[in-house]
XYZ file of C-alpha atoms in Angstrom:
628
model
C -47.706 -5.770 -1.150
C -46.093 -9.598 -1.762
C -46.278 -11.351 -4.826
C -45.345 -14.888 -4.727
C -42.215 -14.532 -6.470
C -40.634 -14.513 -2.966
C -39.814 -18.076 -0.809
C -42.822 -18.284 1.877
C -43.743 -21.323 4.267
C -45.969 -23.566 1.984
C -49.245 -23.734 2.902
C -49.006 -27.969 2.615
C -46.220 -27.928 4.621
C -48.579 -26.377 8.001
C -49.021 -28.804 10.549
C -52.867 -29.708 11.740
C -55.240 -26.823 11.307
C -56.922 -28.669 9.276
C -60.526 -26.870 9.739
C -58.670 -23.623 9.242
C -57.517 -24.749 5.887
C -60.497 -25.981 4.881
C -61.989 -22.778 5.160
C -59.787 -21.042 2.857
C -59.316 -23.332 0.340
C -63.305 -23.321 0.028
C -63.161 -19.291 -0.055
C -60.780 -19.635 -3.089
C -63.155 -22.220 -4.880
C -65.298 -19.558 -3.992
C -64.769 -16.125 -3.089
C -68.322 -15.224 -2.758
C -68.473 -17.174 0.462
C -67.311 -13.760 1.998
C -63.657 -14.620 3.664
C -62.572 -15.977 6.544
C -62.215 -14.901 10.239
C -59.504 -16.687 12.181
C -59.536 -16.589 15.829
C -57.125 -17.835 17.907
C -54.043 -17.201 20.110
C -50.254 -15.823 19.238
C -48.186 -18.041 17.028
C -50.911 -20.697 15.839
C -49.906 -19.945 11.866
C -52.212 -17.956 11.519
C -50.413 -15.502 9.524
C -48.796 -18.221 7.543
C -51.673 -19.562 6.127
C -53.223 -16.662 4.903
C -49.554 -16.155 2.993
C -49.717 -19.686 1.475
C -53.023 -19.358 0.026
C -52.049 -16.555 -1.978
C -49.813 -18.638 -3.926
C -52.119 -21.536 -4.290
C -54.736 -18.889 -6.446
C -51.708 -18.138 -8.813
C -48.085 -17.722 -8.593
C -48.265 -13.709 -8.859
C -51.016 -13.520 -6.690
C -50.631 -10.563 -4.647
C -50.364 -10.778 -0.401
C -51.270 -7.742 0.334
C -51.247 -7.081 4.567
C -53.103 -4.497 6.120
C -50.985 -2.348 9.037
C -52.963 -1.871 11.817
C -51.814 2.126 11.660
C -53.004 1.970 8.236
C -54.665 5.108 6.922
C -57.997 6.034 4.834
C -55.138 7.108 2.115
C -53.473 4.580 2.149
C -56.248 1.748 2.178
C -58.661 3.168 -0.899
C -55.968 5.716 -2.285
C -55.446 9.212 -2.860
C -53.661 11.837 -5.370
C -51.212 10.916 -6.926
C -48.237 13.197 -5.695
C -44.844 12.271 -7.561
C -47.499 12.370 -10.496
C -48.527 15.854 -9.702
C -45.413 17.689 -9.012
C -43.003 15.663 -11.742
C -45.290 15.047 -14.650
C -47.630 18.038 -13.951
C -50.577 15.702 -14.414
C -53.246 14.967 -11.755
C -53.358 11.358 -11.027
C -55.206 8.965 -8.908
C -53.274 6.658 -6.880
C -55.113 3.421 -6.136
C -54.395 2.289 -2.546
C -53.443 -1.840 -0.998
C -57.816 -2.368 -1.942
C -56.651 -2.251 -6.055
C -53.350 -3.905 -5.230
C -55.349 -6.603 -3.592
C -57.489 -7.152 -6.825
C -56.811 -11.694 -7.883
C -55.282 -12.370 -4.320
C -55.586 -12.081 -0.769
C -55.861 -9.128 1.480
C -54.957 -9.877 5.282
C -55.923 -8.220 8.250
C -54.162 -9.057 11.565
C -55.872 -7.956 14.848
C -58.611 -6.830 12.709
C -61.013 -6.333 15.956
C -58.307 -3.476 16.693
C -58.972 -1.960 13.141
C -61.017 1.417 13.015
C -64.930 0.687 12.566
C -64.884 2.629 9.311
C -61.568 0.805 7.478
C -63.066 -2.496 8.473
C -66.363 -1.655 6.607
C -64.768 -0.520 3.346
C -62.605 -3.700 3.524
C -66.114 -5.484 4.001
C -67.612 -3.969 1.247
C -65.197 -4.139 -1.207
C -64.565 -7.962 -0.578
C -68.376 -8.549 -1.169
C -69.132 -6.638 -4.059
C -65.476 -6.963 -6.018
C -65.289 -3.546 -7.219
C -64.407 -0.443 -5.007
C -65.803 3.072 -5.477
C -63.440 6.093 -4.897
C -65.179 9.213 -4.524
C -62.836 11.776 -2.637
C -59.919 14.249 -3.501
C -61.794 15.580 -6.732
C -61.845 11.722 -8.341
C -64.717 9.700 -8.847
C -63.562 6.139 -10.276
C -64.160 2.613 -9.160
C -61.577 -0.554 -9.633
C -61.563 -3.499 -9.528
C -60.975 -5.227 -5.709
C -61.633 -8.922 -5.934
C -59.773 -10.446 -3.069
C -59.969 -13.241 -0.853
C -60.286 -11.032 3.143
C -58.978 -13.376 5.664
C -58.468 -11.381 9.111
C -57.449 -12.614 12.264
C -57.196 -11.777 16.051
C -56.885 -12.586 19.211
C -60.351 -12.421 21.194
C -58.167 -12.001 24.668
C -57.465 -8.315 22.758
C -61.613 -7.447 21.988
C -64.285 -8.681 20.057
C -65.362 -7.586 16.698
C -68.984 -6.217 16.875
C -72.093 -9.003 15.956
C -72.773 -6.800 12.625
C -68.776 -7.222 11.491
C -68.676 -10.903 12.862
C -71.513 -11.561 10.555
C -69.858 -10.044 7.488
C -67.287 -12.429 7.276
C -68.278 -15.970 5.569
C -66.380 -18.307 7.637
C -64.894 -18.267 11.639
C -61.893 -20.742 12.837
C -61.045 -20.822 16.275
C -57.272 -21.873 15.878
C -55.161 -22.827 18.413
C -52.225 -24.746 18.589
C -52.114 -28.632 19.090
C -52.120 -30.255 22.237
C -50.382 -33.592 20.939
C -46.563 -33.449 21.508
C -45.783 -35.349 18.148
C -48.054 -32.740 16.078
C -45.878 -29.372 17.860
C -42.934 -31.400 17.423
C -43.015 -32.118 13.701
C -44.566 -28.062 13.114
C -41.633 -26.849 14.768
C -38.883 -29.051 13.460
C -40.447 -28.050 9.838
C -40.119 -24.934 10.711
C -36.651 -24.826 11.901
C -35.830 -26.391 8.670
C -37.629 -23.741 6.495
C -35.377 -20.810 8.767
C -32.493 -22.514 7.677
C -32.784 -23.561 4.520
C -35.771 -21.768 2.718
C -35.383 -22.717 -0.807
C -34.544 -26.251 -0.445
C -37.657 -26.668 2.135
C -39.967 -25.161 -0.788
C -38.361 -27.320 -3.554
C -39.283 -30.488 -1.585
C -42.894 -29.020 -1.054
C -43.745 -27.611 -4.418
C -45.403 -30.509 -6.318
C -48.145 -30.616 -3.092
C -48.345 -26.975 -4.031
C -48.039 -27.242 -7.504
C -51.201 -30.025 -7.481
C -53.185 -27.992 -5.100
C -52.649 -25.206 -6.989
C -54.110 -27.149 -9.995
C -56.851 -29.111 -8.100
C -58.227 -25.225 -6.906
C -57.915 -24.069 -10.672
C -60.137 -26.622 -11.974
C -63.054 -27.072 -9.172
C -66.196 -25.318 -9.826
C -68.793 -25.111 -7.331
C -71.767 -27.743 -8.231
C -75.142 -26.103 -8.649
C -77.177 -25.515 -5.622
C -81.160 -26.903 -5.269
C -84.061 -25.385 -4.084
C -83.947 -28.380 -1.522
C -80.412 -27.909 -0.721
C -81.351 -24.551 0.318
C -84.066 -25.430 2.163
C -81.970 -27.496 4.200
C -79.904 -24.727 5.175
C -82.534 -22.643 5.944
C -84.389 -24.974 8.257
C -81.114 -25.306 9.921
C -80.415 -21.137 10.305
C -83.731 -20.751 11.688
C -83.068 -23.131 14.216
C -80.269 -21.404 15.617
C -81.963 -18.182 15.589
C -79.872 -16.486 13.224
C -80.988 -12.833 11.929
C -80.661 -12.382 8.546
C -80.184 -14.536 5.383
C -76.673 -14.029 4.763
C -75.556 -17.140 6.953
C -78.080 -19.311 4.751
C -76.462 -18.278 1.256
C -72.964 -19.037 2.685
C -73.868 -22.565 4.493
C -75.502 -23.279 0.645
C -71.908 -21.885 -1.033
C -69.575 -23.131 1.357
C -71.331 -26.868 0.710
C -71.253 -26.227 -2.741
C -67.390 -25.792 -2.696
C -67.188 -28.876 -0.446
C -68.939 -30.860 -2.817
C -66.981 -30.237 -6.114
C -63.630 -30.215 -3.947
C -64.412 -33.884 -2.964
C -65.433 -34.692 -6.290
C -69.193 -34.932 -6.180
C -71.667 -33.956 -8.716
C -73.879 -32.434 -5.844
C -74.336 -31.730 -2.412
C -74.903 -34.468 -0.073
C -76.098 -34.290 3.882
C -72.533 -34.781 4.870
C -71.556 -31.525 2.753
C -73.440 -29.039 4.752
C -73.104 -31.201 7.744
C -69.090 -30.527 7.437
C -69.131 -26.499 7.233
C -72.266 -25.803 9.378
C -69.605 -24.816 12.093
C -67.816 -22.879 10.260
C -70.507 -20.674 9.034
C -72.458 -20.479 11.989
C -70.023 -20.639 14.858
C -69.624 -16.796 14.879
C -73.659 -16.608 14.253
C -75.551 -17.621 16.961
C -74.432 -15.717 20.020
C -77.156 -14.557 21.717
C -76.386 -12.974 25.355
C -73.289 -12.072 26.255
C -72.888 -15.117 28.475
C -72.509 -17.434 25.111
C -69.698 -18.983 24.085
C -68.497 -18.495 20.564
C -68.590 -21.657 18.895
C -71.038 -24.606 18.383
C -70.920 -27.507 21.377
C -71.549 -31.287 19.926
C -74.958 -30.958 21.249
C -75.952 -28.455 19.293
C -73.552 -30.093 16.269
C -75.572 -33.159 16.578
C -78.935 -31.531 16.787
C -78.308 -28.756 13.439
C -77.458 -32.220 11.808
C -80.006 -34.611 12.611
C -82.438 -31.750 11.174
C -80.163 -31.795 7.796
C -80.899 -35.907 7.850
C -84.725 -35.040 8.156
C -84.322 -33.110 4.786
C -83.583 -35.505 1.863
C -82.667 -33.953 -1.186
C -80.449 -36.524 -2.321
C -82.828 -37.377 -5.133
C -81.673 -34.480 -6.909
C -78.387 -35.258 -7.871
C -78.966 -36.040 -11.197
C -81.578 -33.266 -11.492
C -79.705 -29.535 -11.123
C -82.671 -27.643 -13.089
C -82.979 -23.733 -12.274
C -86.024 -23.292 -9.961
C -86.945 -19.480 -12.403
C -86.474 -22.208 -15.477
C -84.500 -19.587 -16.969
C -81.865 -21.744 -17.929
C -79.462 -19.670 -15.521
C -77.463 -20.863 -12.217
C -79.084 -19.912 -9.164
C -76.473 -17.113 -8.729
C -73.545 -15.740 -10.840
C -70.267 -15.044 -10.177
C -69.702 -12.247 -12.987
C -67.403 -9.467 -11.460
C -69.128 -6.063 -12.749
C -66.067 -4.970 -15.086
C -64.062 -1.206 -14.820
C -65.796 1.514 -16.011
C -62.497 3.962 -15.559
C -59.503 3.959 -16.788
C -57.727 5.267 -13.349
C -53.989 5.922 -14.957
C -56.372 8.527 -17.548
C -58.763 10.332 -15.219
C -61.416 12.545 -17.352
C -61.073 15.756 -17.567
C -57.980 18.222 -18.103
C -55.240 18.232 -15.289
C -53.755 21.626 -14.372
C -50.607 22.118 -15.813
C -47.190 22.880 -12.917
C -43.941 22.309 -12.213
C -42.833 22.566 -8.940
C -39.133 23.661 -8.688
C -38.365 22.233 -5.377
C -39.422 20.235 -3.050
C -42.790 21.375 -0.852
C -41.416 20.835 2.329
C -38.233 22.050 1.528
C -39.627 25.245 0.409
C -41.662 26.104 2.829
C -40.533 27.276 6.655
C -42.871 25.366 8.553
C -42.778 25.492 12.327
C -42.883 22.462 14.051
C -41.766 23.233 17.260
C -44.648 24.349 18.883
C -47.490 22.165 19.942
C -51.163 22.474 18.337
C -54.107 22.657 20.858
C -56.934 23.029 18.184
C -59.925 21.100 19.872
C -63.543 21.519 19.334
C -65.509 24.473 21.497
C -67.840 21.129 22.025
C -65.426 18.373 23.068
C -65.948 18.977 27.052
C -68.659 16.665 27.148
C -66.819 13.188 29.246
C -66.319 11.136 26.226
C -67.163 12.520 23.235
C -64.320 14.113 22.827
C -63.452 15.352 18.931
C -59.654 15.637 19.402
C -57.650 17.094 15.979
C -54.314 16.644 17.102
C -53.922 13.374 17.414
C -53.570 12.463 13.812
C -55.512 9.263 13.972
C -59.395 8.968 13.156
C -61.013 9.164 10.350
C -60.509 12.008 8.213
C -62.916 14.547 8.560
C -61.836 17.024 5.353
C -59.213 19.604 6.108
C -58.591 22.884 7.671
C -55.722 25.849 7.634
C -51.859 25.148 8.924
C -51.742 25.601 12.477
C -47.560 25.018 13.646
C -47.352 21.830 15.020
C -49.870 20.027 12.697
C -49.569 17.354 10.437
C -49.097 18.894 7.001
C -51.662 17.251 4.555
C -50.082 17.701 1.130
C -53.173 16.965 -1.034
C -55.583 19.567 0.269
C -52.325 22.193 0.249
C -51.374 21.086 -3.668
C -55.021 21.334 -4.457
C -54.874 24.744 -2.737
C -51.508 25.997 -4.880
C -53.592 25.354 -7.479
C -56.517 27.024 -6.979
C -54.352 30.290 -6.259
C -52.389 29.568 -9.245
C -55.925 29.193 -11.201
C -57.161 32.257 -10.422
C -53.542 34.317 -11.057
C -53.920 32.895 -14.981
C -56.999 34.409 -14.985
C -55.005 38.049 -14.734
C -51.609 36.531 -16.223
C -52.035 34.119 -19.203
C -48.604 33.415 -19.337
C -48.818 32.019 -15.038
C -48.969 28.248 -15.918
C -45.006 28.401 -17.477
C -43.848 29.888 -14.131
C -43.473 26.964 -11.254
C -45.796 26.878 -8.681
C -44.305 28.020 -5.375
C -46.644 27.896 -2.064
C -47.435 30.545 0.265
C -48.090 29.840 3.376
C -52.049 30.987 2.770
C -51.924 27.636 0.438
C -50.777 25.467 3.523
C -53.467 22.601 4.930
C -53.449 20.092 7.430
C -55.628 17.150 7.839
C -58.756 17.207 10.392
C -59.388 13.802 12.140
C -62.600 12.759 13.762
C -61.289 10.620 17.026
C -63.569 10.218 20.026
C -61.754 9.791 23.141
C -62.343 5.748 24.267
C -63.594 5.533 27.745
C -62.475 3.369 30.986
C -64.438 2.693 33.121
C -63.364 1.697 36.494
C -65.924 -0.522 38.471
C -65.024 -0.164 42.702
C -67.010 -2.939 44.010
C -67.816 -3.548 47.545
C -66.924 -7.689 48.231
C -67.131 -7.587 51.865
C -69.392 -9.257 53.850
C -72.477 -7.184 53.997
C -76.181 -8.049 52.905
C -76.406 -9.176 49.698
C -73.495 -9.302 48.764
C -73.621 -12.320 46.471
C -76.530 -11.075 44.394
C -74.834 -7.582 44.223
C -71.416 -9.405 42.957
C -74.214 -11.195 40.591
C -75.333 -7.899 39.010
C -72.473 -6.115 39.008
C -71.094 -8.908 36.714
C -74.269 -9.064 34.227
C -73.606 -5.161 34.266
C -69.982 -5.635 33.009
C -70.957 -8.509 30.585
C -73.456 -6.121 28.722
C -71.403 -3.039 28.902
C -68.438 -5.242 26.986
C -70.580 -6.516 24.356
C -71.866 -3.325 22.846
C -68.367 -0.949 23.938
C -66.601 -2.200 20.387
C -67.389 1.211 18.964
C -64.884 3.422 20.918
C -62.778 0.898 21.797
C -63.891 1.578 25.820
C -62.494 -0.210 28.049
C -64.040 -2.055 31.426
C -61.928 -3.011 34.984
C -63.058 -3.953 38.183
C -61.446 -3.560 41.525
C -63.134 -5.848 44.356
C -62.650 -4.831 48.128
C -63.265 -6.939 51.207
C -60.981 -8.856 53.706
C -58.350 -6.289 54.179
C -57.406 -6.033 51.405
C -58.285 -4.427 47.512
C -57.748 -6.417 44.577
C -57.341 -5.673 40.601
C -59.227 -8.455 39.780
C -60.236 -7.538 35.907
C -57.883 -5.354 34.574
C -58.876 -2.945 31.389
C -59.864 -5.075 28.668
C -63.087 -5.040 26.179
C -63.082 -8.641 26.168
C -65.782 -10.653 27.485
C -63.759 -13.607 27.154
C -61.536 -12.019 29.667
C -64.061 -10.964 31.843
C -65.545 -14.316 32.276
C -62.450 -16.158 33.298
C -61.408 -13.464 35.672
C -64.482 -13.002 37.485
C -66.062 -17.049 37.636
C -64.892 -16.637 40.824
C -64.764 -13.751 42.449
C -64.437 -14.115 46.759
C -66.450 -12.486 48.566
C -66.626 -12.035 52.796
C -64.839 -10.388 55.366
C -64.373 -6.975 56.263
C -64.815 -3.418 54.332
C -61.533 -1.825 53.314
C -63.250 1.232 51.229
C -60.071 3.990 51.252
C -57.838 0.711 49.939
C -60.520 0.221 46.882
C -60.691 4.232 45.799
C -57.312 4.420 45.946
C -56.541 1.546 44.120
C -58.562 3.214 40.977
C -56.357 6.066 40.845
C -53.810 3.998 39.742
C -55.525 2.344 37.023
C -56.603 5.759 36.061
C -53.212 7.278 35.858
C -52.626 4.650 33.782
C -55.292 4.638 31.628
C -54.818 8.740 31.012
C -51.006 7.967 29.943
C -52.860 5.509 27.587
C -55.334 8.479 25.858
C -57.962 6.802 27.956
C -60.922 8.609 29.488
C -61.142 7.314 33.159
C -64.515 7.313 35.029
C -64.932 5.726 38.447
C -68.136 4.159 39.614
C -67.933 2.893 43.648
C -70.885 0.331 43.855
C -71.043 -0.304 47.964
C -73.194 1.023 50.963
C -70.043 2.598 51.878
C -69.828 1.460 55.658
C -66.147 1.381 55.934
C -64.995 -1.446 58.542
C -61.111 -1.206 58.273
C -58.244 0.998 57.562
C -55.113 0.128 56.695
C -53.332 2.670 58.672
C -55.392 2.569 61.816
C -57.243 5.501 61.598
C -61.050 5.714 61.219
C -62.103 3.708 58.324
C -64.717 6.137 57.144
C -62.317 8.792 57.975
C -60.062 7.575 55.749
C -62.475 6.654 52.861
C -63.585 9.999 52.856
C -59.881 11.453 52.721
C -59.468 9.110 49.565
C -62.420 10.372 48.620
C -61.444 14.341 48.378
C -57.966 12.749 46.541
C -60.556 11.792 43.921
C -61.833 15.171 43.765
C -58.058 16.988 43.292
C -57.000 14.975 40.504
C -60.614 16.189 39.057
C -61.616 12.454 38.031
C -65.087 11.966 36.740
C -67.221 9.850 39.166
C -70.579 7.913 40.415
C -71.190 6.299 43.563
C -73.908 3.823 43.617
C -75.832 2.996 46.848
C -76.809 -0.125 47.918
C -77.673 0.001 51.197
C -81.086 -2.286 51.348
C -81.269 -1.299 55.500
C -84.815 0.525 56.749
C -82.422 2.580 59.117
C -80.099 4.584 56.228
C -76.639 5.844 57.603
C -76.603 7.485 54.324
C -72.748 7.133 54.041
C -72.321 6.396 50.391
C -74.122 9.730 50.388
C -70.831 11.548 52.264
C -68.809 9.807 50.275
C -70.186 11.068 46.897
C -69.791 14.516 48.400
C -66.357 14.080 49.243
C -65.417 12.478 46.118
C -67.239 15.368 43.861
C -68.995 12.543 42.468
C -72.777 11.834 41.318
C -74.908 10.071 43.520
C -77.380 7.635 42.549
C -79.337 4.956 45.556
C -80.581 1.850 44.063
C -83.474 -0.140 45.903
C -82.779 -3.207 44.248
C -79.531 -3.714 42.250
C -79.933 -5.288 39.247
C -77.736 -5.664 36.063
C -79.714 -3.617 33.814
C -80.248 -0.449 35.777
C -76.002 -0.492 36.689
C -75.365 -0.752 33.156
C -77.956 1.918 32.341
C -76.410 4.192 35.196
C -73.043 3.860 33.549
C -74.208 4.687 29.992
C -75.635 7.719 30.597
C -73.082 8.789 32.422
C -69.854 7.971 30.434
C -71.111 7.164 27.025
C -69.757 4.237 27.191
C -70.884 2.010 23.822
């Protein structure tokens, strides 16, 4: 954690970026907006921003940053354990979610966070309190923060029900204009050299931003201010209400930032991007991001709405007297450092791990009796996952020291029950008492598409489907973190043309346009999957290869029979015991049936499609790999 007692880059003194700043400064008017989501490539200050605006809520305002290795533990906290064995008291330890609480908590390459850290960050940052119930303790905090995560969407996506979470999306990107990189990285250069002279010159913009964000208070929102934004939400199609609450907040901030006394057209007008960009995807072939078409249209339906009457008039539709929505913070209701209840009483004489002769040498291989199935495999040894409770020592393990104190004492427990006089004697652990953490991790899939380019019937509508296929697969394969490549042969030759990635960004630009023609080169395309999978298994991937083609081999590299020598690559397949599908789409009324041999050869599955078509490839590889 960073307070702002430290020198950082001011947040005035960042270059351009100016919708990206915008956005934040509205989510620290007001936090209920739900954070911000920047998107963009390496070194586009994105990280730097998020740092500044911590100091422009308060001077202590804690930076708190997120590692991307970070732990369940470590993120909503645990037992206290210098607590436990020095003060013999049991203690809860808050985790970086309470030391978050009045600042900013910042997520780099958040689409690369587990699916079950990012929702507790999500939920905390929406509700302002956090509720602990693990370890024994059963407590809530406080955990208002501003959440501002970023990433790179070359890297993967986040999935449509995270996107959504988050209030606000910037796409940020470094300028184009040579004067505007020129004067970022000369300001820069003088910051590296001279830090606390750069923030002296700086400070009064910080100090009077600083001041300018202290005193603006969102104006009051109308019934025809929201009606606005509704009429505009439904016209982009967008599920669920939460986009038309933060197009009404985010204007509301605008408003009383630029001095106004209520919102005005241009208000929501100005952040209908921002809250929607992320929003309105609707088939995997969208773009992220409004285009001035659809700018111009969203805001010539604002125009249409006039509720510019009602500046003057800011009545509460319920005539209860009360704002349309409060920002009260439900307060603690535990005291965390005094936990109820009484704490079992120990000393520990030495250290655990110094006490104990724990064999480390030798390599655990504790997996599931069920973890065969391709994919789904429940793997306890890799110490990552989520953590699914614990189980007994086994050498090699990680030693969890919670579940082994809480052990000690249980044993210890039960001794005073025969020895009254137990609790003055330090607690020393057997090895009975030793625990190590179970993690839930399912194995993350990659799938390796061998598609047939040559010049054969139909090939352009196959290339067609096969790309709709991969397009689909990507958008809902967030959950395990799968991975999708494609290998294209035709014209003598193979070619990586996607490699792994779970991008559909990616997988657009590298496959807009894809050659097709020529002849079939089927032994060079097999065997150029193997090597993708041997890299993928050095990676922890699961590799699956699917070999979409009619599999009438025209050409061989080494002058021997083409089908010959598909078939050969075929049984290579087979040794190295890779799971496999080989898709037929031969469309001829005379079959030669040879995708057929080569499915036998390969020890693959074999499925013939009359027509191909993107949905029943995509449906094929789902069932098969589990791929999601």
């Amino acid at each position: 954690m960073e307070t702002q007692n430290s020198i950082y880059y001011p947040f005035t003194a960042v270059v351009g970026q100016d919708e990206a700043k915008l956005a934040l400064l509205l989510n620290a008017i007001d936090p209920k907006i739900g954070g911000v989501l920047l998107r963009g490539e390496k070194g586009s200050a994105k990280t730097t921003l998020a740092r500044g605006l911590a100091s422009l809520l308060s001077l202590d305002a804690p930076f708190v940053e997120l590692p991307l290795g970070a732990t369940e533990d470590r993120l909503v906290g645990s037992l206290d354990i210098s607590a436990a064995l020095d003060e013999s008291k049991r203690k809860f330890q808050p985790g970086l979610l309470a030391q978050a609480d009045g600042g900013v908590l910042y997520v780099d390459e958040i689409n690369l966070l587990p699916d079950h850290l990012v929702d507790m960050l999500l939920d905390a940052a929406a509700s302002g309190i956090h509720r602990v119930e693990r370890d024994s303790f059963s407590h809530q905090h406080k955990s208002r923060f501003i959440l501002i995560g970023s990433m790179n969407p070359e890297e993967g996506e986040l999935r449509p029900q995270l996107l959504d979470r988050f209030g606000l999306c910037v796409d940020v990107r470094a300028s184009n204009e040579i004067s505007e990189r020129v004067e970022a990285v000369s300001r820069r250069l003088d910051f590296d050299a001279n830090p606390e002279q750069f923030y002296n010159f700086w400070k009064s913009n910080e100090d009077d931003l600083r001041e300018k964000i202290t005193l603006t208070t969102p104006v009051p929102i109308t019934p025809k201010v929201i009606q606005a934004a509704s009429k505009v939400c439904v016209s982009f199609a967008v599920e669920g209400l939460r986009a038309d609450l933060v197009l009404c907040r985010s204007a509301a901030a605008l408003a009383a930032w630029d001095g106004k006394a209520a919102i005005e057209h241009s208000d929501l007008a100005q952040v209908i991007e921002l809250v929607l960009s992320h929003r309105k995807r609707q088939s995997p072939l969208d773009d992220i991001g409004l285009d001035d078409q659809q700018l111009s249209a969203a805001i010539d339906n604002l125009m249409s709405s006039d509720f510019d009457e009602e500046k003057t008039d800011q009545a509460d539709p319920n005539g209860d007297g009360k704002d349309i929505e409060s920002n009260e913070i439900p307060s603690d209701q535990n005291n965390l450092d005094n936990p109820p209840g009484e704490s079992e009483r120990f000393v520990a004489s030495i250290g655990l791990k110094k006490q104990l002769d724990i064999d480390t040498t030798s390599r655990s291989k504790n997996i599931d009796k069920n973890s065969a199935a391709f994919g789904k495999a429940t793997n306890f040894e890799s110490n990552r996952g989520r953590i699914k409770g614990s189980q007994p020592f086994i050498p090699g393990g990680k030693l969890a020291i919670q579940p082994t104190i809480q052990a000690g004492l249980a044993r210890k427990a039960f001794e005073q029950q025969k020895d009254s006089q137990a609790w003055r004697r330090p607690l020393r652990f057997e090895k009975k008492d030793l625990m190590q953490a179970k993690f839930e991790s399912k194995s993350a899939n990659l799938v390796i598409l061998v598609v047939d380019s040559s010049g054969s019937m139909g090939t352009i509508e196959r290339i067609e489907a096969i790309k709709g296929a991969i397009f689909s697969l990507l958008l809902d394969s967030y959950t395990n973190r799968d991975r999708l490549a494609m290998i294209s042969f035709g014209d003598k030759e193979a070619k990586v043309v996607l490699k792994p990635t779970g991008s559909i960004e990616i997988a657009k630009a590298r496959l807009a346009n894809l050659a097709t023609g020529g002849t079939t080169p089927l032994a060079q395309g097999i065997r150029k999957s193997l090597e993708i999978c041997k890299d993928g298994l050095s990676k922890k991937y699961q590799p699956f290869i699917v070999v979409i083609s009619d599999a009438k081999a025209t050409w061989s590299a080494n002058g021997l029979d083409p089908m010959q020598e598909a078939l050969l690559a075929g049984e290579e397949v087979r040794r190295c015991k890779i799971p496999c599908s080989v898709i037929d789409t031969e469309q001829s009324s005379f079959k030669l049936a040879m995708a057929s041999k080569l499915a036998t050869s390969m020890g693959a599955s074999y499925i013939h499609l009359d027509e191909v078509k993107s949905e029943s490839i995509a449906s094929i590889i789902r069932d098969a790999t589990d791929f999601r």
